[in-house]
PDB file of C-alpha atoms in Angstrom:
ATOM      1  CA  MET A   1       3.882  29.364  -6.177  1.00 67.00           C
ATOM      2  CA  ARG A   2       3.824  25.593  -6.577  1.00 83.00           C
ATOM      3  CA  PRO A   3       3.715  23.679  -3.293  1.00 87.00           C
ATOM      4  CA  ARG A   4       6.886  21.743  -2.499  1.00 94.00           C
ATOM      5  CA  ILE A   5       6.078  18.273  -1.224  1.00 98.00           C
ATOM      6  CA  LEU A   6       8.340  15.497  -0.006  1.00 97.00           C
ATOM      7  CA  VAL A   7       7.472  11.874  -0.772  1.00 97.00           C
ATOM      8  CA  THR A   8       9.160   9.198   1.338  1.00 96.00           C
ATOM      9  CA  GLY A   9       9.401   5.678  -0.053  1.00 93.00           C
ATOM     10  CA  ALA A  10       9.193   7.313  -3.455  1.00 94.00           C
ATOM     11  CA  THR A  11      10.288   4.235  -5.415  1.00 92.00           C
ATOM     12  CA  GLY A  12       7.783   1.872  -3.763  1.00 93.00           C
ATOM     13  CA  THR A  13       4.389   0.687  -4.933  1.00 96.00           C
ATOM     14  CA  VAL A  14       2.414   3.612  -3.510  1.00 97.00           C
ATOM     15  CA  GLY A  15       5.170   6.226  -3.256  1.00 96.00           C
ATOM     16  CA  ARG A  16       5.933   5.987  -6.965  1.00 96.00           C
ATOM     17  CA  GLN A  17       2.285   6.690  -7.752  1.00 97.00           C
ATOM     18  CA  VAL A  18       2.103   9.579  -5.271  1.00 98.00           C
ATOM     19  CA  THR A  19       5.179  11.117  -6.887  1.00 97.00           C
ATOM     20  CA  ALA A  20       3.804  10.815 -10.421  1.00 97.00           C
ATOM     21  CA  GLN A  21       0.374  12.164  -9.502  1.00 98.00           C
ATOM     22  CA  LEU A  22       1.827  15.125  -7.621  1.00 97.00           C
ATOM     23  CA  VAL A  23       3.837  16.024 -10.715  1.00 96.00           C
ATOM     24  CA  GLU A  24       0.642  15.812 -12.790  1.00 96.00           C
ATOM     25  CA  ALA A  25      -1.065  18.104 -10.266  1.00 96.00           C
ATOM     26  CA  GLY A  26       1.668  20.728 -10.733  1.00 95.00           C
ATOM     27  CA  ALA A  27       3.433  20.323  -7.395  1.00 96.00           C
ATOM     28  CA  GLU A  28       7.167  20.661  -6.900  1.00 96.00           C
ATOM     29  CA  VAL A  29       8.206  17.204  -5.724  1.00 97.00           C
ATOM     30  CA  ARG A  30      11.186  16.008  -3.717  1.00 97.00           C
ATOM     31  CA  ALA A  31      11.538  12.235  -3.508  1.00 96.00           C
ATOM     32  CA  LEU A  32      13.310  10.491  -0.644  1.00 94.00           C
ATOM     33  CA  ALA A  33      14.567   6.951  -1.158  1.00 91.00           C
ATOM     34  CA  ARG A  34      17.590   4.808  -0.392  1.00 90.00           C
ATOM     35  CA  GLU A  35      18.193   4.614  -4.137  1.00 89.00           C
ATOM     36  CA  PRO A  36      16.240   7.467  -5.787  1.00 87.00           C
ATOM     37  CA  ALA A  37      16.339   6.198  -9.370  1.00 85.00           C
ATOM     38  CA  GLY A  38      13.799   6.105 -12.184  1.00 89.00           C
ATOM     39  CA  LEU A  39      11.885   9.159 -10.974  1.00 93.00           C
ATOM     40  CA  PRO A  40       9.695  11.314 -13.242  1.00 93.00           C
ATOM     41  CA  ALA A  41      11.326  14.253 -14.978  1.00 93.00           C
ATOM     42  CA  GLY A  42      11.561  17.321 -12.773  1.00 92.00           C
ATOM     43  CA  VAL A  43      11.481  15.409  -9.479  1.00 96.00           C
ATOM     44  CA  GLU A  44      14.328  16.147  -7.076  1.00 96.00           C
ATOM     45  CA  GLY A  45      15.717  12.840  -5.851  1.00 95.00           C
ATOM     46  CA  VAL A  46      17.287  12.771  -2.391  1.00 94.00           C
ATOM     47  CA  ARG A  47      19.101   9.789  -0.946  1.00 92.00           C
ATOM     48  CA  GLY A  48      18.140   8.974   2.636  1.00 92.00           C
ATOM     49  CA  ASP A  49      17.135   6.202   5.003  1.00 92.00           C
ATOM     50  CA  LEU A  50      14.358   6.703   7.544  1.00 92.00           C
ATOM     51  CA  SER A  51      15.834   3.978   9.723  1.00 89.00           C
ATOM     52  CA  VAL A  52      19.046   5.980  10.258  1.00 91.00           C
ATOM     53  CA  PRO A  53      18.615   8.876  12.726  1.00 90.00           C
ATOM     54  CA  GLY A  54      19.266  12.203  11.022  1.00 89.00           C
ATOM     55  CA  SER A  55      19.700  10.673   7.570  1.00 90.00           C
ATOM     56  CA  PRO A  56      16.563  12.164   5.999  1.00 90.00           C
ATOM     57  CA  ASP A  57      16.545  15.481   7.881  1.00 90.00           C
ATOM     58  CA  ALA A  58      18.040  17.557   5.065  1.00 88.00           C
ATOM     59  CA  ALA A  59      15.242  16.401   2.744  1.00 93.00           C
ATOM     60  CA  PHE A  60      12.635  18.134   4.920  1.00 94.00           C
ATOM     61  CA  GLY A  61      14.035  21.624   4.365  1.00 93.00           C
ATOM     62  CA  GLY A  62      11.643  23.995   2.635  1.00 93.00           C
ATOM     63  CA  VAL A  63       8.799  21.541   2.105  1.00 96.00           C
ATOM     64  CA  GLU A  64       5.168  22.283   2.927  1.00 96.00           C
ATOM     65  CA  ALA A  65       3.867  18.740   3.207  1.00 98.00           C
ATOM     66  CA  VAL A  66       5.225  15.202   3.578  1.00 98.00           C
ATOM     67  CA  PHE A  67       3.859  11.872   2.423  1.00 98.00           C
ATOM     68  CA  LEU A  68       5.169   9.587   5.131  1.00 98.00           C
ATOM     69  CA  LEU A  69       5.671   5.868   4.780  1.00 95.00           C
ATOM     70  CA  TRP A  70       7.118   4.052   7.820  1.00 94.00           C
ATOM     71  CA  PRO A  71       7.945   0.538   6.562  1.00 90.00           C
ATOM     72  CA  PHE A  72       9.143  -0.929   9.838  1.00 92.00           C
ATOM     73  CA  ALA A  73       7.662  -3.334  12.378  1.00 87.00           C
ATOM     74  CA  SER A  74       8.244  -0.853  15.189  1.00 92.00           C
ATOM     75  CA  ALA A  75       7.451   2.816  15.717  1.00 95.00           C
ATOM     76  CA  ASP A  76      10.854   3.352  17.345  1.00 95.00           C
ATOM     77  CA  GLY A  77      12.564   6.307  15.705  1.00 95.00           C
ATOM     78  CA  LEU A  78       9.408   7.786  14.213  1.00 96.00           C
ATOM     79  CA  GLU A  79       9.048  10.482  16.854  1.00 96.00           C
ATOM     80  CA  GLY A  80      12.404  11.977  15.901  1.00 95.00           C
ATOM     81  CA  VAL A  81      11.472  11.948  12.220  1.00 95.00           C
ATOM     82  CA  LEU A  82       8.181  13.695  12.965  1.00 96.00           C
ATOM     83  CA  GLU A  83       9.983  16.349  14.997  1.00 96.00           C
ATOM     84  CA  ALA A  84      12.251  17.022  12.007  1.00 94.00           C
ATOM     85  CA  VAL A  85       9.211  17.200   9.709  1.00 96.00           C
ATOM     86  CA  ALA A  86       7.366  19.573  12.057  1.00 96.00           C
ATOM     87  CA  GLY A  87      10.378  21.880  12.077  1.00 94.00           C
ATOM     88  CA  GLN A  88       9.872  22.548   8.378  1.00 94.00           C
ATOM     89  CA  ALA A  89       6.474  21.414   7.091  1.00 96.00           C
ATOM     90  CA  ARG A  90       2.899  22.040   8.176  1.00 96.00           C
ATOM     91  CA  ARG A  91       1.160  18.924   6.849  1.00 98.00           C
ATOM     92  CA  VAL A  92       1.776  15.167   6.910  1.00 98.00           C
ATOM     93  CA  VAL A  93      -0.104  12.319   5.248  1.00 98.00           C
ATOM     94  CA  TYR A  94       0.772   9.025   6.894  1.00 98.00           C
ATOM     95  CA  LEU A  95       0.298   5.661   5.171  1.00 98.00           C
ATOM     96  CA  SER A  96      -0.850   3.186   7.812  1.00 98.00           C
ATOM     97  CA  SER A  97      -2.938   0.059   7.141  1.00 95.00           C
ATOM     98  CA  ALA A  98      -6.443  -1.193   7.825  1.00 95.00           C
ATOM     99  CA  VAL A  99      -5.026  -3.907  10.089  1.00 90.00           C
ATOM    100  CA  VAL A 100      -3.649  -1.274  12.501  1.00 92.00           C
ATOM    101  CA  ARG A 101      -1.158  -3.539  14.230  1.00 89.00           C
ATOM    102  CA  ASP A 102       0.236  -2.439  17.575  1.00 92.00           C
ATOM    103  CA  HIS A 103       3.215  -0.607  16.071  1.00 93.00           C
ATOM    104  CA  GLU A 104       0.946   1.061  13.488  1.00 95.00           C
ATOM    105  CA  ARG A 105      -1.402   2.227  16.231  1.00 97.00           C
ATOM    106  CA  ARG A 106       1.552   3.724  18.104  1.00 97.00           C
ATOM    107  CA  ALA A 107       2.761   5.380  14.905  1.00 97.00           C
ATOM    108  CA  GLU A 108      -0.674   6.879  14.276  1.00 98.00           C
ATOM    109  CA  ARG A 109      -0.731   8.335  17.779  1.00 98.00           C
ATOM    110  CA  LEU A 110       2.685   9.894  17.251  1.00 98.00           C
ATOM    111  CA  VAL A 111       1.447  11.440  14.005  1.00 98.00           C
ATOM    112  CA  GLU A 112      -1.647  12.801  15.759  1.00 98.00           C
ATOM    113  CA  ARG A 113       0.507  14.388  18.480  1.00 97.00           C
ATOM    114  CA  SER A 114       3.086  15.822  16.069  1.00 97.00           C
ATOM    115  CA  GLY A 115       1.597  19.316  15.899  1.00 97.00           C
ATOM    116  CA  LEU A 116       1.231  18.956  12.132  1.00 98.00           C
ATOM    117  CA  ASP A 117      -1.970  19.005  10.123  1.00 98.00           C
ATOM    118  CA  TRP A 118      -2.317  15.256   9.712  1.00 98.00           C
ATOM    119  CA  THR A 119      -4.226  12.760   7.625  1.00 98.00           C
ATOM    120  CA  ILE A 120      -4.006   8.993   8.053  1.00 98.00           C
ATOM    121  CA  LEU A 121      -4.616   6.513   5.244  1.00 98.00           C
ATOM    122  CA  ARG A 122      -5.647   2.959   6.113  1.00 98.00           C
ATOM    123  CA  PRO A 123      -5.692   0.921   2.910  1.00 98.00           C
ATOM    124  CA  HIS A 124      -6.992  -2.625   2.867  1.00 97.00           C
ATOM    125  CA  ALA A 125      -5.211  -5.379   0.904  1.00 96.00           C
ATOM    126  CA  PHE A 126      -3.311  -4.112  -2.138  1.00 98.00           C
ATOM    127  CA  ALA A 127      -4.230  -5.481  -5.557  1.00 98.00           C
ATOM    128  CA  ALA A 128      -0.459  -5.549  -6.139  1.00 98.00           C
ATOM    129  CA  ASN A 129      -0.148  -8.318  -3.534  1.00 96.00           C
ATOM    130  CA  THR A 130      -1.397 -10.781  -6.169  1.00 98.00           C
ATOM    131  CA  LEU A 131       1.898 -10.373  -8.023  1.00 98.00           C
ATOM    132  CA  ARG A 132       3.213 -13.010  -5.630  1.00 95.00           C
ATOM    133  CA  TRP A 133       1.282 -15.523  -7.762  1.00 97.00           C
ATOM    134  CA  ALA A 134       2.722 -14.363 -11.079  1.00 98.00           C
ATOM    135  CA  GLY A 135       5.523 -16.928 -11.357  1.00 97.00           C
ATOM    136  CA  ARG A 136       3.252 -19.869 -10.681  1.00 96.00           C
ATOM    137  CA  ILE A 137       0.592 -18.583 -13.046  1.00 98.00           C
ATOM    138  CA  ARG A 138       3.129 -18.173 -15.840  1.00 98.00           C
ATOM    139  CA  ALA A 139       4.629 -21.618 -15.216  1.00 97.00           C
ATOM    140  CA  GLU A 140       1.573 -23.742 -14.416  1.00 96.00           C
ATOM    141  CA  GLY A 141      -1.625 -21.720 -14.574  1.00 97.00           C
ATOM    142  CA  VAL A 142      -2.271 -22.793 -10.979  1.00 97.00           C
ATOM    143  CA  VAL A 143      -2.194 -21.019  -7.621  1.00 97.00           C
ATOM    144  CA  ARG A 144      -1.764 -23.361  -4.651  1.00 96.00           C
ATOM    145  CA  GLU A 145      -2.601 -21.531  -1.445  1.00 95.00           C
ATOM    146  CA  PRO A 146      -4.856 -21.989   1.591  1.00 97.00           C
ATOM    147  CA  TYR A 147      -8.054 -20.071   2.240  1.00 97.00           C
ATOM    148  CA  GLY A 148      -9.419 -19.681  -1.268  1.00 97.00           C
ATOM    149  CA  ARG A 149     -12.615 -18.280   0.270  1.00 98.00           C
ATOM    150  CA  ALA A 150     -10.750 -15.454   2.010  1.00 97.00           C
ATOM    151  CA  ALA A 151     -12.469 -12.278   0.810  1.00 98.00           C
ATOM    152  CA  MET A 152     -10.759  -8.939   0.159  1.00 97.00           C
ATOM    153  CA  ALA A 153     -11.774  -5.644  -1.415  1.00 98.00           C
ATOM    154  CA  LEU A 154      -8.430  -5.174  -3.155  1.00 98.00           C
ATOM    155  CA  VAL A 155      -7.399  -1.557  -3.628  1.00 98.00           C
ATOM    156  CA  HIS A 156      -5.411  -0.196  -6.565  1.00 98.00           C
ATOM    157  CA  GLU A 157      -2.232   1.665  -5.637  1.00 98.00           C
ATOM    158  CA  ARG A 158      -3.279   4.491  -7.965  1.00 98.00           C
ATOM    159  CA  ASP A 159      -6.358   5.083  -5.819  1.00 98.00           C
ATOM    160  CA  ILE A 160      -4.377   5.116  -2.575  1.00 98.00           C
ATOM    161  CA  ALA A 161      -2.085   7.680  -4.184  1.00 98.00           C
ATOM    162  CA  ALA A 162      -4.981   9.750  -5.500  1.00 98.00           C
ATOM    163  CA  VAL A 163      -6.401  10.134  -1.993  1.00 98.00           C
ATOM    164  CA  ALA A 164      -2.944  10.945  -0.637  1.00 98.00           C
ATOM    165  CA  VAL A 165      -2.417  13.654  -3.249  1.00 98.00           C
ATOM    166  CA  ARG A 166      -5.716  15.333  -2.396  1.00 98.00           C
ATOM    167  CA  ALA A 167      -4.781  15.357   1.288  1.00 98.00           C
ATOM    168  CA  LEU A 168      -1.320  16.738   0.491  1.00 98.00           C
ATOM    169  CA  ILE A 169      -2.358  19.628  -1.746  1.00 96.00           C
ATOM    170  CA  GLU A 170      -5.857  20.542  -0.509  1.00 94.00           C
ATOM    171  CA  GLY A 171      -7.263  21.815   2.743  1.00 92.00           C
ATOM    172  CA  GLY A 172     -10.067  20.103   4.602  1.00 96.00           C
ATOM    173  CA  HIS A 173      -8.371  16.790   5.366  1.00 98.00           C
ATOM    174  CA  HIS A 174      -6.832  17.568   8.778  1.00 97.00           C
ATOM    175  CA  GLY A 175      -7.749  14.920  11.333  1.00 98.00           C
ATOM    176  CA  ALA A 176      -9.220  12.548   8.771  1.00 98.00           C
ATOM    177  CA  VAL A 177      -8.611   8.810   8.929  1.00 98.00           C
ATOM    178  CA  TYR A 178      -9.420   7.370   5.506  1.00 98.00           C
ATOM    179  CA  GLU A 179     -10.142   3.654   5.162  1.00 98.00           C
ATOM    180  CA  LEU A 180      -9.483   2.717   1.549  1.00 98.00           C
ATOM    181  CA  THR A 181     -10.778  -0.303  -0.383  1.00 98.00           C
ATOM    182  CA  GLY A 182     -11.568  -1.327  -3.891  1.00 98.00           C
ATOM    183  CA  PRO A 183     -15.189  -1.316  -5.082  1.00 98.00           C
ATOM    184  CA  ARG A 184     -15.952  -5.032  -4.665  1.00 98.00           C
ATOM    185  CA  SER A 185     -15.239  -7.935  -2.336  1.00 98.00           C
ATOM    186  CA  LEU A 186     -13.538 -10.864  -4.098  1.00 98.00           C
ATOM    187  CA  THR A 187     -12.396 -14.154  -2.637  1.00 98.00           C
ATOM    188  CA  GLN A 188      -8.907 -15.331  -3.495  1.00 98.00           C
ATOM    189  CA  ASP A 189     -10.204 -18.007  -5.855  1.00 97.00           C
ATOM    190  CA  GLU A 190     -12.321 -15.333  -7.595  1.00 98.00           C
ATOM    191  CA  GLN A 191      -9.234 -13.142  -7.943  1.00 98.00           C
ATOM    192  CA  VAL A 192      -7.434 -15.998  -9.700  1.00 98.00           C
ATOM    193  CA  ARG A 193     -10.365 -16.447 -12.043  1.00 98.00           C
ATOM    194  CA  VAL A 194     -10.304 -12.739 -12.936  1.00 98.00           C
ATOM    195  CA  ILE A 195      -6.598 -12.950 -13.737  1.00 98.00           C
ATOM    196  CA  GLY A 196      -7.249 -15.871 -16.084  1.00 98.00           C
ATOM    197  CA  GLU A 197     -10.090 -14.053 -17.828  1.00 98.00           C
ATOM    198  CA  VAL A 198      -7.985 -10.955 -18.382  1.00 98.00           C
ATOM    199  CA  ILE A 199      -4.900 -12.772 -19.705  1.00 98.00           C
ATOM    200  CA  GLY A 200      -7.001 -15.105 -21.835  1.00 97.00           C
ATOM    201  CA  ARG A 201      -5.674 -18.291 -20.280  1.00 95.00           C
ATOM    202  CA  PRO A 202      -7.287 -20.681 -17.791  1.00 93.00           C
ATOM    203  CA  VAL A 203      -5.938 -20.162 -14.297  1.00 97.00           C
ATOM    204  CA  ARG A 204      -7.252 -22.233 -11.416  1.00 97.00           C
ATOM    205  CA  TRP A 205      -7.097 -22.179  -7.655  1.00 98.00           C
ATOM    206  CA  GLU A 206      -5.875 -25.303  -5.884  1.00 97.00           C
ATOM    207  CA  GLU A 207      -6.590 -25.350  -2.164  1.00 97.00           C
ATOM    208  CA  ALA A 208      -3.518 -26.045  -0.033  1.00 96.00           C
ATOM    209  CA  THR A 209      -3.245 -26.663   3.687  1.00 96.00           C
ATOM    210  CA  PRO A 210      -2.188 -23.835   5.998  1.00 95.00           C
ATOM    211  CA  GLY A 211       0.668 -26.021   7.190  1.00 95.00           C
ATOM    212  CA  SER A 212       2.139 -26.447   3.727  1.00 95.00           C
ATOM    213  CA  ALA A 213       1.836 -22.714   3.068  1.00 93.00           C
ATOM    214  CA  ARG A 214       3.552 -21.967   6.361  1.00 95.00           C
ATOM    215  CA  ARG A 215       6.473 -24.235   5.485  1.00 95.00           C
ATOM    216  CA  ARG A 216       6.895 -22.567   2.075  1.00 91.00           C
ATOM    217  CA  MET A 217       6.851 -19.067   3.557  1.00 91.00           C
ATOM    218  CA  LEU A 218       9.379 -19.986   6.234  1.00 95.00           C
ATOM    219  CA  ALA A 219      11.619 -21.508   3.553  1.00 95.00           C
ATOM    220  CA  ARG A 220      11.553 -18.188   1.707  1.00 89.00           C
ATOM    221  CA  GLY A 221      12.867 -16.421   4.792  1.00 92.00           C
ATOM    222  CA  TRP A 222       9.675 -14.964   6.244  1.00 88.00           C
ATOM    223  CA  PRO A 223       9.816 -14.390  10.019  1.00 89.00           C
ATOM    224  CA  PRO A 224       7.614 -16.943  11.814  1.00 92.00           C
ATOM    225  CA  ALA A 225       5.525 -14.242  13.494  1.00 87.00           C
ATOM    226  CA  ALA A 226       4.777 -12.600  10.151  1.00 85.00           C
ATOM    227  CA  VAL A 227       3.803 -15.956   8.610  1.00 90.00           C
ATOM    228  CA  ASP A 228       1.413 -16.691  11.440  1.00 92.00           C
ATOM    229  CA  ASP A 229      -0.097 -13.187  11.209  1.00 88.00           C
ATOM    230  CA  VAL A 230      -0.776 -13.621   7.486  1.00 89.00           C
ATOM    231  CA  LEU A 231      -2.370 -17.039   7.890  1.00 93.00           C
ATOM    232  CA  ARG A 232      -4.527 -15.912  10.816  1.00 93.00           C
ATOM    233  CA  ALA A 233      -5.701 -12.888   8.851  1.00 91.00           C
ATOM    234  CA  GLN A 234      -6.598 -14.984   5.823  1.00 94.00           C
ATOM    235  CA  ALA A 235      -8.487 -17.474   7.973  1.00 96.00           C
ATOM    236  CA  ALA A 236     -10.533 -14.610   9.444  1.00 95.00           C
ATOM    237  CA  MET A 237     -11.342 -13.353   5.953  1.00 96.00           C
ATOM    238  CA  THR A 238     -13.232 -16.547   5.126  1.00 97.00           C
ATOM    239  CA  ALA A 239     -16.070 -15.473   7.442  1.00 96.00           C
ATOM    240  CA  GLY A 240     -17.845 -13.421   4.804  1.00 93.00           C
ATOM    241  CA  PRO A 241     -17.574 -10.568   2.298  1.00 97.00           C
ATOM    242  CA  ALA A 242     -14.911  -7.948   2.899  1.00 97.00           C
ATOM    243  CA  THR A 243     -15.717  -4.419   3.991  1.00 96.00           C
ATOM    244  CA  VAL A 244     -16.144  -2.043   1.050  1.00 98.00           C
ATOM    245  CA  THR A 245     -15.877   1.719   1.539  1.00 98.00           C
ATOM    246  CA  ALA A 246     -16.742   4.614  -0.765  1.00 98.00           C
ATOM    247  CA  THR A 247     -13.842   6.730   0.495  1.00 98.00           C
ATOM    248  CA  VAL A 248     -11.934   6.879  -2.792  1.00 98.00           C
ATOM    249  CA  ARG A 249     -14.970   8.334  -4.582  1.00 98.00           C
ATOM    250  CA  GLU A 250     -15.818  10.662  -1.703  1.00 98.00           C
ATOM    251  CA  VAL A 251     -12.312  12.159  -1.561  1.00 98.00           C
ATOM    252  CA  THR A 252     -11.335  12.196  -5.232  1.00 98.00           C
ATOM    253  CA  GLY A 253     -14.682  12.353  -7.031  1.00 98.00           C
ATOM    254  CA  ASP A 254     -13.794   9.262  -9.054  1.00 98.00           C
ATOM    255  CA  PRO A 255     -14.848   5.674  -8.332  1.00 98.00           C
ATOM    256  CA  ALA A 256     -12.273   3.227  -7.069  1.00 98.00           C
ATOM    257  CA  ARG A 257     -10.695   1.120  -9.802  1.00 98.00           C
ATOM    258  CA  THR A 258     -11.684  -2.525  -9.965  1.00 98.00           C
ATOM    259  CA  PHE A 259      -9.359  -5.485  -9.542  1.00 98.00           C
ATOM    260  CA  ARG A 260     -10.007  -6.271 -13.213  1.00 98.00           C
ATOM    261  CA  ASP A 261      -8.709  -2.791 -14.085  1.00 98.00           C
ATOM    262  CA  TRP A 262      -5.568  -3.473 -12.076  1.00 98.00           C
ATOM    263  CA  VAL A 263      -4.976  -6.862 -13.717  1.00 98.00           C
ATOM    264  CA  ALA A 264      -5.390  -5.341 -17.185  1.00 98.00           C
ATOM    265  CA  GLU A 265      -2.617  -2.843 -16.352  1.00 98.00           C
ATOM    266  CA  HIS A 266      -0.324  -5.615 -15.079  1.00 98.00           C
ATOM    267  CA  ALA A 267      -1.284  -8.470 -17.406  1.00 98.00           C
ATOM    268  CA  HIS A 268       2.272  -8.728 -18.715  1.00 97.00           C
ATOM    269  CA  ALA A 269       3.386  -9.982 -15.296  1.00 98.00           C
ATOM    270  CA  PHE A 270       1.072 -12.997 -15.531  1.00 98.00           C
ATOM    271  CA  ARG A 271       1.489 -13.896 -19.186  1.00 96.00           C
ATOM    272  CA  VAL A 272       4.085 -16.341 -20.469  1.00 88.00           C
TER     273      VAL A 272
END
């Protein structure tokens, strides 16, 4: 029998990839989202909201494993969701982050104490985060940000999903905490250069002050605490090359995709 697996956040950057790759692997997939649209053929879409107690509980019925995304700045409410999962499933793969903020640490501990076979994924910076530059690159061919020397080993969402799928459908991953990166450390100004090379158009980095970046982010509606967290993290990343792990290859057997690979797949977003 095909395993039945529930994917939460199924229409997001990683969840969409997990859903598609599970289908390719032959699993029976149920996708939970607030608006479950645009899903692959054969996927059962279920409407639900993890932030509303009881809302997603029906989606857990009859599933063997759950890919769990908790996209909130607090772990409040997660314990109840995990209890509902444990009443039906036997395995959970939780998408955390390499930063492991206080609420993420609490969430990880709840997952570990859930009674489920658990695996935790800690991805570093997503390659998809560079889409925030797309509008400026199309309009001006310039990215104006602070901390051009901030280094990151950007990870492709397909690789995060590939590791998740292995943990969902295979044994041997219980208790594992997987730190996921791309194969190479690149500074932000190097990332911009790669984008230009791939799209065949000069794109340059223009160093901005942290203060000007903070004002722009606040004007876009970012919470002040989140703005300060981002800027502090970027400042810390200027200290040297980013950590690079071999986890994607070790778990999946395939090397992690490069940032250049990711840009080639998304070049349309940066081209005029």
